[in-house]
Amino acid sequence: MRFRPHRYLSFFVISLCSWPLFAEPIKVAEPKSTQMAAVAMPDLYSAKVAKQILFAGGNAVDAAVAAGFVLAVTYPEAGNLGGGGFMTLYTPTLQSDDTDTLAVQFLDYREKAPKAAFRDLYLDQDKQVIPYRSLVGYQASGVPGTVMGFWQAHQRFGSLPWQQLLQPAIEYAEQGFRVSQAIEDRAKWFQGWIVDKTTMPLNFMDYFGSLKANTLFKQPELALTLERIAKQGASDFYQGKTAQLLVDEMQAHNGLITLDDLNRYQAKWREPVVGEWLGRQVVSAPPPSSGGVAIVQLLKLKQLLAPQLQVALAQAKKDGIPEQVVKTHFYAELEKRVYADRAHFLGDPDFIKVPIKTLISSDYLKQRSQSILLDDISDSEKVRHGKLESPETTHFSIMDGQGNAVSNTYTLNMPFGSGVVIPGAGFLMNDEMDDFSKKPGVANVFGVVGGKANEIAPEKRMLSSMSPTILLKDGQLEMVVGTPGGSTIITSVFQTIVNVVEEGMSAQQAVDATRVHHQLLPVNQIAYNPELPEDVKDGLQMMGYHLKKNNYMGDVQIITHINGQWQAASDKRGVGVSDVFEVKSRE
Ligand code: GLY
């Protein structure tokens, strides 16, 4: 559990001055008994608000909605109104029907390509990709889904009033929040990065140029937008004044999003990917995310090759080779095949048929596992898809006292998205269009390639790696987990699950452990967290791998049940806050 009392205390002092809790008292039934709840959140503001909502009798979805809007204010690089995301839910006590025996749900509120988008949108006359056009500026944004996603989640499962859930975010926008060094640093980095990426002037600095550590940062225009959304619901964002402000700004700068695009946007309830693994159900994100399929493939391939791995580990021990060299190589071999499948098969299921069941079936994975070498690197050129017979994103995990859970990952794509702020509305737009395959074989900002399945089309959703995941064991909640990190999301979630379930680590050890990442391309490159031991690096280099240090690579937020107790943990690489606590049951 990563609970930082000093941060919490200083926040509490600040909040006493700046945040009158809830304007109207929340009416809740008399408590009957106490039960455990937990949060694992990317910043202390969202942690504080999620806990308050749970203490007030709200359920996990209420807490997720309130925290999601708070992060749009206090975590502007990734928390958002102008982006999109995915929510995986476990709702055993919130079901209105009993048709879904696993009580799992998935809400896709990913951005969509505007209707004006087309396959070669980002190519010049010579069919070459125009650098950065899908990443920076007015043509980089998909139609945002976050407000609709939270609205639809609340409509179906929320128990506290919508307006009440937006109140904390409004207060933070109006009265300010204390900026962390991390936010100031990222804003400075972004400001430097965008300078030469477009000739079109961007207004990022007008809005976020004054982000300075340890000062209060107020966002009055965003506060008004949140107030309108609180009063009018999602219709303000998609049909009302906020929609008009967004479209005016797009039209003034040759942007693509129209009022019709906003009017037509809907989030979608989809069937989550459910994979059987070691007596558990791994419930995760289906397409248009590649995350659920990839994570289940990795876990099942690992299980299929467990005997061979044991032999290789025993041999390495005899030869004096560090265990982590063998495991990292093994993971890279699995990942080569999984990312090859990702590039070929995965895309928006409303546009292409994704053979999910086959891709995660044991028969298919047995066939995929056959070419894996435990003692040598297989040739990346020859690893193709199987034959069939962001980095800034943010994640949070919440469990309420009734055992309902939300695993939510949402994003603007790059930190601070496209660098475009909607004047009068005060929120940043995403640059999610970069997640489409702009041209077959040309990598996106995360270095992953794609093909036809993920080419641009009007109203299509771009492929994602976001993987909000839930594990069930014996039909009971066991884990709620996820992370930001673009294409490294998949491998970070995979390694964290393995760390807890197979390596016997505590929640905190599991999220803090060194992670490694391979994604087929660049050829034989392994990215690693800085603390990877020298002898492991030497061993991997001797095998022929190229190593790339990645200081960030994830900010995992986990809640998990270990040896009869709940644990929650926030990754040491971020500024998250997690806690397990008792709440009163009102059943
Ligand atoms: N924008 C990063 C992702 O969705 O995977």
Coordinates of C-alpha atoms and ligand atoms in Angstrom, one line a residue:
M1 CA 0.0 0.0 0.0
R2 CA 1.5 3.3 -1.0
F3 CA 0.0 5.9 1.3
R4 CA 2.0 9.0 1.8
P5 CA 0.9 10.6 5.0
H6 CA 2.9 13.9 4.5
R7 CA 1.3 14.5 1.1
Y8 CA -2.1 13.7 2.4
L9 CA -1.7 15.9 5.4
S10 CA -0.6 18.9 3.4
F11 CA -3.5 18.3 1.0
F12 CA -5.9 18.2 3.9
V13 CA -4.7 21.5 5.2
I14 CA -5.0 23.0 1.7
S15 CA -8.4 21.5 1.2
L16 CA -9.8 22.8 4.5
C17 CA -9.2 26.3 3.2
S18 CA -10.2 25.8 -0.4
W19 CA -12.8 23.1 -0.6
P20 CA -16.1 23.3 1.2
L21 CA -16.9 19.6 0.9
F22 CA -20.3 19.1 -0.5
A23 CA -22.7 22.0 -0.8
E24 CA -25.7 19.9 -0.1
P25 CA -25.7 17.1 2.4
I26 CA -25.7 13.7 0.7
K27 CA -28.7 11.6 1.7
V28 CA -27.8 8.0 2.5
A29 CA -29.4 5.1 4.2
E30 CA -28.4 4.2 7.8
P31 CA -25.2 2.2 7.8
K32 CA -25.6 -1.5 8.8
S33 CA -22.0 -2.8 9.0
T34 CA -18.5 -2.0 7.8
Q35 CA -16.8 -3.4 4.8
M36 CA -13.5 -2.9 3.1
A37 CA -13.1 -0.6 0.1
A38 CA -10.0 0.5 -1.7
V39 CA -8.6 3.1 -4.1
A40 CA -5.4 3.3 -6.2
M41 CA -5.3 6.6 -7.9
P42 CA -2.8 8.6 -9.9
D43 CA -2.8 11.7 -7.7
L44 CA -3.8 12.7 -4.2
Y45 CA -6.8 14.8 -5.3
S46 CA -8.5 12.0 -7.1
A47 CA -7.7 9.6 -4.1
K48 CA -9.2 12.1 -1.7
V49 CA -12.4 12.5 -3.7
A50 CA -12.8 8.8 -4.5
K51 CA -12.6 8.0 -0.8
Q52 CA -15.1 10.8 0.1
I53 CA -17.6 9.5 -2.4
L54 CA -17.3 5.9 -1.0
F55 CA -17.6 7.2 2.6
A56 CA -20.7 9.1 1.5
G57 CA -22.3 5.9 0.4
G58 CA -21.5 6.2 -3.3
N59 CA -20.5 3.1 -5.2
A60 CA -17.4 2.4 -7.3
V61 CA -19.0 4.0 -10.4
D62 CA -19.9 7.1 -8.5
A63 CA -16.3 7.4 -7.2
A64 CA -14.9 6.7 -10.7
V65 CA -17.0 9.5 -12.2
A66 CA -16.2 12.0 -9.5
A67 CA -12.4 11.1 -9.6
G68 CA -12.4 11.1 -13.4
F69 CA -13.7 14.7 -13.5
V70 CA -11.3 15.8 -10.8
L71 CA -8.3 14.4 -12.8
A72 CA -9.5 16.5 -15.7
V73 CA -8.6 19.5 -13.5
T74 CA -5.7 18.3 -11.3
Y75 CA -3.9 16.1 -13.8
P76 CA -4.3 18.1 -17.0
E77 CA -1.6 16.2 -19.0
A78 CA -3.8 13.1 -19.1
G79 CA -7.0 13.5 -17.1
N80 CA -9.4 15.0 -19.5
L81 CA -12.7 16.2 -21.0
G82 CA -11.3 16.3 -24.5
G83 CA -10.0 12.7 -24.7
G84 CA -11.4 9.2 -24.3
G85 CA -10.9 5.9 -22.6
F86 CA -12.2 2.6 -21.4
M87 CA -13.8 1.4 -18.2
T88 CA -13.9 -2.3 -17.1
L89 CA -16.5 -2.9 -14.4
Y90 CA -17.4 -5.7 -12.0
T91 CA -20.9 -5.0 -10.7
P92 CA -22.2 -7.9 -8.7
T93 CA -24.5 -5.8 -6.5
L94 CA -25.4 -3.2 -9.2
Q95 CA -26.9 -5.5 -11.8
S96 CA -30.4 -4.9 -12.7
D97 CA -30.7 -8.3 -14.4
D98 CA -29.1 -11.6 -13.8
T99 CA -28.3 -12.6 -17.3
D100 CA -24.6 -11.8 -16.9
T101 CA -23.3 -14.5 -14.5
L102 CA -19.9 -12.9 -14.3
A103 CA -21.3 -9.5 -13.7
V104 CA -18.6 -7.9 -15.8
Q105 CA -19.1 -4.9 -18.1
F106 CA -17.0 -2.9 -20.4
L107 CA -17.6 0.7 -21.6
D108 CA -15.8 2.0 -24.7
Y109 CA -15.7 5.7 -24.7
R110 CA -12.7 5.9 -27.0
E111 CA -12.5 8.9 -29.4
K112 CA -13.8 8.4 -33.0
A113 CA -12.4 9.8 -36.2
P114 CA -14.4 12.8 -37.4
K115 CA -16.6 12.2 -40.4
A116 CA -14.3 14.3 -42.5
A117 CA -11.3 11.9 -41.9
F118 CA -10.1 9.5 -44.6
R119 CA -7.5 6.9 -45.0
D120 CA -4.7 9.1 -46.4
L121 CA -5.5 12.1 -44.2
Y122 CA -1.9 12.4 -43.0
L123 CA -0.1 11.7 -46.2
D124 CA 1.3 14.3 -48.7
Q125 CA 1.1 14.1 -52.5
D126 CA 3.9 11.6 -52.6
K127 CA 2.1 9.4 -50.1
Q128 CA 4.6 10.2 -47.4
V129 CA 3.5 10.8 -43.8
I130 CA 3.4 14.5 -43.0
P131 CA 5.4 14.6 -39.7
Y132 CA 3.4 15.4 -36.5
R133 CA 0.2 16.3 -38.2
S134 CA -1.6 13.5 -36.4
L135 CA 0.0 14.5 -33.1
V136 CA 0.0 18.3 -32.8
G137 CA -2.6 20.9 -33.6
Y138 CA -6.2 21.0 -34.9
Q139 CA -6.3 18.0 -37.2
A140 CA -4.9 15.6 -34.6
S141 CA -8.0 15.1 -32.5
G142 CA -10.7 12.5 -32.6
V143 CA -14.2 13.2 -31.4
P144 CA -13.9 13.2 -27.6
G145 CA -15.7 10.4 -25.6
T146 CA -14.9 11.1 -21.9
V147 CA -17.9 13.1 -20.9
M148 CA -20.3 10.7 -22.7
G149 CA -18.5 7.7 -21.1
F150 CA -18.9 9.0 -17.6
W151 CA -22.5 10.0 -18.3
Q152 CA -23.4 6.6 -19.6
A153 CA -21.6 4.8 -16.8
H154 CA -23.5 7.0 -14.3
Q155 CA -26.9 6.5 -16.1
R156 CA -26.5 2.8 -15.8
F157 CA -24.9 2.2 -12.4
G158 CA -24.6 5.5 -10.6
S159 CA -26.3 6.0 -7.2
L160 CA -25.5 9.5 -6.1
P161 CA -26.7 12.6 -8.1
W162 CA -24.6 13.5 -11.1
Q163 CA -24.3 17.1 -10.1
Q164 CA -22.9 16.1 -6.7
L165 CA -20.2 14.0 -8.4
L166 CA -19.0 17.0 -10.4
Q167 CA -18.9 19.4 -7.5
P168 CA -15.3 18.5 -6.3
A169 CA -13.9 19.0 -9.8
I170 CA -15.7 22.4 -10.1
E171 CA -14.3 23.5 -6.8
Y172 CA -10.7 22.5 -7.8
A173 CA -11.0 24.3 -11.1
E174 CA -12.5 27.5 -9.5
Q175 CA -10.4 27.7 -6.4
G176 CA -7.2 26.0 -7.7
F177 CA -5.1 23.0 -6.9
R178 CA -1.5 22.9 -5.7
V179 CA 0.7 22.1 -8.7
S180 CA 3.3 19.3 -8.2
Q181 CA 6.8 19.4 -9.6
A182 CA 5.9 16.6 -11.9
I183 CA 3.2 18.6 -13.6
E184 CA 5.4 21.7 -14.0
D185 CA 8.2 19.5 -15.5
R186 CA 5.9 17.8 -17.9
A187 CA 4.3 21.1 -19.0
K188 CA 7.8 22.6 -19.6
W189 CA 8.8 19.5 -21.6
F190 CA 5.7 19.7 -23.7
Q191 CA 6.1 23.4 -24.4
G192 CA 9.6 22.7 -25.7
W193 CA 8.6 19.7 -27.7
I194 CA 5.7 21.4 -29.6
V195 CA 7.8 24.4 -30.6
D196 CA 8.9 23.1 -34.0
K197 CA 6.1 20.6 -34.7
T198 CA 3.6 22.9 -36.4
T199 CA 3.6 26.3 -38.1
M200 CA 0.1 26.9 -36.7
P201 CA 0.2 28.9 -33.5
L202 CA -1.1 26.9 -30.5
N203 CA -2.7 28.4 -27.4
F204 CA -1.3 25.8 -25.0
M205 CA 1.0 28.4 -23.3
D206 CA -1.9 30.9 -22.8
Y207 CA -3.6 28.3 -20.6
F208 CA -0.8 26.1 -19.1
G209 CA 2.2 28.4 -19.3
S210 CA 1.8 29.5 -15.7
L211 CA 1.8 25.9 -14.2
K212 CA 4.4 26.3 -11.4
A213 CA 5.2 23.8 -8.7
N214 CA 3.8 24.6 -5.2
T215 CA 1.5 27.4 -6.4
L216 CA -2.3 27.3 -6.8
F217 CA -3.5 26.9 -10.3
K218 CA -7.0 28.0 -11.2
Q219 CA -9.0 27.2 -14.3
P220 CA -12.0 29.5 -14.4
E221 CA -13.2 28.6 -18.0
L222 CA -12.9 24.9 -17.2
A223 CA -14.9 25.5 -14.0
L224 CA -17.7 27.0 -16.0
T225 CA -17.6 24.1 -18.5
L226 CA -17.9 21.6 -15.6
E227 CA -20.8 23.6 -14.1
R228 CA -22.7 23.4 -17.4
I229 CA -22.0 19.7 -17.6
A230 CA -23.1 19.3 -14.0
K231 CA -26.4 21.0 -14.8
Q232 CA -27.1 19.7 -18.3
G233 CA -25.3 16.4 -18.4
A234 CA -23.5 15.2 -21.5
S235 CA -25.8 17.2 -23.7
D236 CA -23.9 20.3 -23.0
F237 CA -20.7 18.8 -24.3
Y238 CA -22.2 17.2 -27.4
Q239 CA -25.1 19.6 -28.3
G240 CA -24.9 22.7 -26.1
K241 CA -22.6 25.6 -25.4
T242 CA -19.5 23.5 -24.9
A243 CA -20.1 21.8 -28.2
Q244 CA -20.4 25.1 -30.0
L245 CA -17.2 26.5 -28.4
L246 CA -15.3 23.3 -29.6
V247 CA -16.7 23.5 -33.1
D248 CA -16.0 27.3 -33.4
E249 CA -12.4 26.7 -32.5
M250 CA -12.1 23.8 -35.0
Q251 CA -13.7 25.8 -37.8
A252 CA -11.4 28.8 -37.2
H253 CA -8.3 26.6 -37.6
N254 CA -9.1 24.1 -40.3
G255 CA -9.9 21.4 -37.7
L256 CA -12.0 18.4 -38.6
I257 CA -14.6 18.0 -35.8
T258 CA -18.1 19.3 -36.6
L259 CA -21.3 19.7 -34.6
D260 CA -22.7 16.7 -36.4
D261 CA -19.7 14.6 -35.2
L262 CA -20.4 15.7 -31.6
N263 CA -24.1 15.1 -31.9
R264 CA -23.6 11.6 -33.2
Y265 CA -21.0 10.5 -30.6
Q266 CA -22.1 7.6 -28.3
A267 CA -20.1 5.5 -25.9
K268 CA -20.6 1.8 -26.4
W269 CA -21.1 -1.1 -23.9
R270 CA -19.1 -4.0 -25.3
E271 CA -18.4 -7.6 -24.1
P272 CA -15.1 -7.5 -22.3
V273 CA -12.4 -10.0 -23.3
V274 CA -12.5 -12.9 -20.7
G275 CA -9.6 -15.3 -20.7
E276 CA -9.2 -18.4 -18.5
W277 CA -5.8 -18.4 -16.8
L278 CA -4.7 -20.4 -13.7
G279 CA -8.2 -20.9 -12.4
R280 CA -9.1 -17.3 -12.9
Q281 CA -11.0 -15.1 -15.3
V282 CA -8.9 -12.3 -16.7
V283 CA -11.4 -9.6 -17.7
S284 CA -10.0 -6.8 -19.9
A285 CA -10.4 -4.4 -22.7
P286 CA -11.8 -5.8 -26.1
P287 CA -11.1 -4.0 -29.4
P288 CA -10.8 -1.2 -30.2
S289 CA -8.2 -1.9 -27.5
S290 CA -5.6 -4.4 -28.3
G291 CA -4.9 -4.7 -24.5
G292 CA -7.3 -7.5 -23.4
V293 CA -6.4 -9.8 -26.3
A294 CA -2.7 -9.2 -25.9
I295 CA -2.6 -9.7 -22.1
V296 CA -4.6 -12.9 -22.3
Q297 CA -2.3 -14.1 -25.1
L298 CA 0.8 -13.3 -23.0
L299 CA -0.5 -15.0 -19.9
K300 CA -1.7 -18.1 -21.7
L301 CA 1.5 -18.4 -23.8
K302 CA 3.5 -18.2 -20.6
Q303 CA 1.4 -20.9 -19.0
L304 CA 1.8 -23.2 -22.1
L305 CA 5.6 -22.8 -22.0
A306 CA 6.0 -23.0 -18.3
P307 CA 7.8 -26.5 -18.4
Q308 CA 10.3 -25.2 -21.0
L309 CA 10.9 -22.1 -18.9
Q310 CA 11.7 -24.2 -15.9
V311 CA 14.2 -26.2 -17.9
A312 CA 15.8 -23.0 -19.2
L313 CA 16.0 -21.5 -15.7
A314 CA 17.6 -24.6 -14.3
Q315 CA 20.2 -24.6 -17.1
A316 CA 20.9 -20.8 -16.6
K317 CA 21.5 -21.5 -12.9
K318 CA 24.1 -24.1 -13.7
D319 CA 25.7 -21.6 -16.2
G320 CA 25.7 -18.7 -13.8
I321 CA 23.3 -16.6 -15.9
P322 CA 20.9 -14.4 -14.0
E323 CA 17.3 -15.7 -13.9
Q324 CA 16.1 -12.3 -15.1
V325 CA 18.0 -12.6 -18.4
V326 CA 16.1 -15.8 -19.2
K327 CA 12.8 -14.4 -18.1
T328 CA 13.3 -11.1 -20.1
H329 CA 14.3 -13.0 -23.2
F330 CA 11.3 -15.4 -22.7
Y331 CA 8.9 -12.4 -22.4
A332 CA 10.4 -10.8 -25.5
E333 CA 9.7 -13.9 -27.5
L334 CA 6.1 -14.0 -26.4
E335 CA 5.8 -10.3 -27.0
K336 CA 7.1 -10.5 -30.6
R337 CA 4.3 -12.8 -31.5
V338 CA 1.6 -10.9 -29.6
Y339 CA 2.6 -7.5 -31.2
A340 CA 2.7 -9.1 -34.6
D341 CA -0.9 -10.2 -34.1
R342 CA -1.8 -6.8 -32.8
A343 CA -0.5 -5.1 -35.9
H344 CA -2.3 -7.4 -38.2
F345 CA -5.7 -8.3 -36.7
L346 CA -6.7 -5.6 -34.2
G347 CA -8.8 -2.6 -35.0
D348 CA -12.3 -1.2 -34.4
P349 CA -14.8 -4.1 -34.3
D350 CA -17.5 -1.9 -35.7
F351 CA -15.5 -1.8 -38.9
I352 CA -13.5 -5.0 -39.1
K353 CA -14.0 -8.5 -37.8
V354 CA -11.5 -9.2 -35.1
P355 CA -11.2 -13.0 -34.4
I356 CA -11.0 -12.5 -30.6
K357 CA -12.0 -16.0 -29.6
T358 CA -9.5 -17.6 -31.9
L359 CA -6.7 -15.3 -30.9
I360 CA -7.0 -16.2 -27.3
S361 CA -7.9 -19.9 -27.8
S362 CA -5.5 -22.5 -26.5
D363 CA -5.2 -24.3 -29.9
Y364 CA -4.1 -21.1 -31.6
L365 CA -1.7 -20.2 -28.9
K366 CA -0.2 -23.7 -28.9
Q367 CA 0.6 -23.2 -32.6
R368 CA 2.0 -19.7 -31.9
S369 CA 4.2 -21.1 -29.1
Q370 CA 5.9 -23.7 -31.3
S371 CA 8.5 -21.4 -32.8
I372 CA 9.5 -19.8 -29.5
L373 CA 13.2 -20.3 -28.6
L374 CA 14.2 -20.3 -25.0
D375 CA 17.9 -20.0 -25.7
D376 CA 18.1 -17.8 -28.8
I377 CA 16.4 -14.7 -30.3
S378 CA 14.0 -15.6 -33.1
D379 CA 14.3 -13.6 -36.3
S380 CA 11.9 -10.6 -36.1
E381 CA 11.7 -10.5 -39.9
K382 CA 10.2 -14.0 -39.8
V383 CA 7.8 -13.4 -36.9
R384 CA 4.5 -12.6 -38.6
H385 CA 1.0 -12.7 -37.4
G386 CA -0.5 -16.1 -36.8
K387 CA -2.4 -18.1 -39.3
L388 CA -6.0 -18.6 -38.5
E389 CA -7.8 -21.9 -39.1
S390 CA 0.2 7.5 -24.4
P391 CA 3.0 8.2 -23.2
E392 CA 0.6 9.8 -21.2
T393 CA -2.5 8.3 -20.1
T394 CA -3.9 7.8 -16.7
H395 CA -5.4 4.9 -14.9
F396 CA -7.3 4.4 -11.6
S397 CA -8.7 1.4 -9.7
I398 CA -11.6 1.6 -7.3
M399 CA -13.4 -1.0 -5.2
D400 CA -16.5 -0.1 -3.1
G401 CA -17.7 -1.7 0.1
Q402 CA -20.0 -4.0 -1.7
G403 CA -17.2 -5.5 -3.8
N404 CA -18.1 -3.6 -7.0
A405 CA -15.0 -2.5 -8.9
V406 CA -14.0 0.0 -11.6
S407 CA -10.8 -0.3 -13.6
N408 CA -10.5 2.9 -15.7
T409 CA -7.9 4.1 -18.2
Y410 CA -8.4 7.3 -20.1
T411 CA -6.1 9.6 -22.1
L412 CA -5.4 12.5 -24.4
N413 CA -2.7 10.3 -26.0
M414 CA 0.5 12.5 -25.6
P415 CA 0.9 14.5 -22.4
F416 CA -1.4 17.5 -22.9
G417 CA -2.7 16.0 -26.1
S418 CA -2.6 18.1 -29.3
G419 CA -1.6 21.3 -27.4
V420 CA -5.0 22.9 -28.4
V421 CA -7.2 24.3 -25.7
I422 CA -10.8 25.1 -26.5
P423 CA -11.1 28.9 -25.8
G424 CA -14.0 29.7 -23.4
A425 CA -14.2 26.1 -22.3
G426 CA -10.6 25.6 -21.0
F427 CA -9.9 22.0 -21.8
L428 CA -7.2 20.4 -23.9
M429 CA -8.0 18.3 -27.0
N430 CA -6.6 14.9 -27.6
D431 CA -4.2 13.8 -30.4
E432 CA -5.5 10.3 -30.6
M433 CA -5.6 10.3 -34.4
D434 CA -2.0 9.3 -34.2
D435 CA -3.1 5.9 -32.9
F436 CA -4.5 5.0 -36.3
S437 CA -2.2 3.4 -38.8
K438 CA -1.4 6.4 -41.1
K439 CA 0.4 4.2 -43.6
P440 CA 1.0 0.5 -43.4
G441 CA 4.3 -0.2 -41.6
V442 CA 4.8 3.4 -40.4
A443 CA 5.0 3.5 -36.6
N444 CA 3.0 5.8 -34.4
V445 CA 4.5 7.8 -31.5
F446 CA 4.8 4.6 -29.4
G447 CA 6.7 2.8 -32.2
V448 CA 4.0 0.3 -33.0
V449 CA 2.9 -0.3 -36.5
G450 CA -0.4 -1.3 -38.0
G451 CA -2.1 -2.2 -41.3
K452 CA -5.5 -2.3 -42.9
A453 CA -7.4 -3.3 -39.8
N454 CA -6.4 0.0 -38.2
E455 CA -6.5 2.4 -41.2
I456 CA -8.4 5.7 -40.9
A457 CA -12.1 5.8 -41.8
P458 CA -14.8 8.2 -40.8
E459 CA -16.3 7.5 -37.4
K460 CA -13.9 4.7 -36.8
R461 CA -12.2 4.2 -33.4
M462 CA -8.4 4.1 -33.4
L463 CA -6.6 1.1 -32.0
S464 CA -5.5 1.4 -28.4
S465 CA -3.3 -0.4 -25.9
M466 CA -5.2 0.8 -22.8
S467 CA -6.0 -2.3 -20.7
P468 CA -8.1 -1.7 -17.6
T469 CA -8.2 -5.2 -16.2
I470 CA -10.0 -7.1 -13.5
L471 CA -9.2 -10.6 -12.2
L472 CA -11.9 -12.9 -10.8
K473 CA -11.1 -16.1 -8.9
D474 CA -13.9 -18.5 -7.9
G475 CA -16.3 -15.8 -9.2
Q476 CA -14.9 -13.3 -6.6
L477 CA -13.0 -10.1 -7.2
E478 CA -9.3 -10.7 -6.9
M479 CA -7.6 -7.8 -8.6
V480 CA -8.3 -4.4 -10.2
V481 CA -5.3 -3.2 -12.3
G482 CA -4.1 -0.9 -15.1
T483 CA -1.5 1.7 -16.1
P484 CA -0.7 4.4 -18.6
G485 CA 2.3 4.0 -20.9
G486 CA 1.1 3.7 -24.6
S487 CA 2.2 0.4 -26.1
T488 CA 4.0 -0.5 -22.8
I489 CA 0.6 -0.7 -21.0
I490 CA 0.1 -4.3 -22.2
T491 CA 3.5 -5.6 -20.9
S492 CA 3.3 -3.6 -17.7
V493 CA -0.1 -5.1 -16.8
F494 CA 1.0 -8.6 -17.8
Q495 CA 4.2 -8.4 -15.6
T496 CA 2.2 -6.9 -12.7
I497 CA -0.3 -9.7 -12.8
V498 CA 2.5 -12.3 -13.0
N499 CA 4.3 -10.6 -10.1
V500 CA 1.3 -11.0 -7.8
V501 CA -0.1 -14.4 -8.9
E502 CA 3.0 -16.3 -9.8
E503 CA 5.9 -14.6 -8.1
G504 CA 4.1 -14.1 -4.8
M505 CA 4.9 -10.4 -4.5
S506 CA 2.9 -7.9 -2.4
A507 CA 0.9 -5.3 -4.3
Q508 CA 3.5 -2.6 -3.7
Q509 CA 6.4 -4.9 -4.7
A510 CA 4.5 -6.0 -7.8
V511 CA 4.0 -2.4 -9.1
D512 CA 7.5 -1.2 -8.1
A513 CA 9.3 -4.2 -9.6
T514 CA 11.6 -3.5 -12.6
R515 CA 9.7 -3.9 -15.9
V516 CA 11.0 -4.8 -19.3
H517 CA 9.2 -4.3 -22.7
H518 CA 9.6 -5.6 -26.2
Q519 CA 7.1 -5.0 -29.0
L520 CA 8.5 -6.7 -32.2
L521 CA 9.8 -3.4 -33.5
P522 CA 12.4 -1.9 -33.2
V523 CA 14.1 -5.2 -33.9
N524 CA 15.4 -6.9 -30.8
Q525 CA 15.1 -3.8 -28.7
I526 CA 14.2 -4.2 -25.0
A527 CA 13.1 -1.2 -23.0
Y528 CA 13.8 -1.3 -19.3
N529 CA 13.2 0.6 -16.1
P530 CA 16.5 2.2 -14.9
E531 CA 16.9 -0.2 -12.0
L532 CA 17.5 -3.3 -14.1
P533 CA 20.6 -4.9 -12.7
E534 CA 23.9 -4.5 -14.6
D535 CA 24.5 -8.3 -14.9
V536 CA 21.0 -8.7 -16.5
K537 CA 21.7 -5.9 -19.0
D538 CA 25.1 -7.6 -19.8
G539 CA 23.4 -11.0 -20.3
L540 CA 20.8 -9.5 -22.6
Q541 CA 23.3 -7.6 -24.7
M542 CA 25.4 -10.8 -25.0
M543 CA 22.3 -12.5 -26.4
G544 CA 22.0 -9.8 -29.0
Y545 CA 19.4 -7.5 -27.6
H546 CA 19.7 -3.7 -27.8
L547 CA 18.7 -2.0 -24.6
K548 CA 16.8 1.2 -24.2
K549 CA 16.4 2.9 -20.8
N550 CA 12.9 4.2 -20.2
N551 CA 12.6 6.2 -17.0
Y552 CA 8.8 6.2 -17.0
M553 CA 7.2 3.1 -18.5
G554 CA 4.0 2.9 -16.5
D555 CA 2.3 4.2 -13.4
V556 CA 0.5 1.0 -12.3
Q557 CA -2.5 1.3 -9.9
I558 CA -3.5 -1.9 -8.3
I559 CA -6.0 -3.3 -5.8
T560 CA -5.6 -7.0 -5.0
H561 CA -6.6 -9.7 -2.6
I562 CA -3.6 -11.5 -1.2
N563 CA -3.7 -14.1 1.6
G564 CA -7.2 -13.1 2.8
Q565 CA -6.4 -9.4 2.8
W566 CA -6.9 -6.5 0.5
Q567 CA -3.9 -4.5 -0.6
A568 CA -3.7 -1.4 -2.8
A569 CA -0.6 0.1 -4.3
S570 CA 0.5 3.0 -6.5
D571 CA 3.6 2.7 -8.7
K572 CA 6.7 4.4 -7.2
R573 CA 7.3 6.0 -10.6
G574 CA 4.3 8.3 -10.2
V575 CA 2.7 10.5 -7.6
G576 CA -0.3 8.2 -6.9
V577 CA -2.0 7.5 -3.6
S578 CA -3.6 4.3 -2.6
D579 CA -5.4 3.1 0.4
V580 CA -7.6 0.2 1.8
F581 CA -10.2 1.4 4.4
E582 CA -13.5 0.4 6.0
V583 CA -16.7 1.9 4.8
K584 CA -20.2 1.5 6.2
S585 CA -22.5 -0.8 4.4
R586 CA -26.0 0.5 3.7
E587 CA -27.5 -2.6 2.2
Ligands
GLY1 N1 -3.1 6.6 -26.9 C1 -2.5 5.4 -26.3 C2 -3.4 4.2 -26.4 O1 -4.6 4.4 -26.5 O2 -3.0 3.1 -26.4

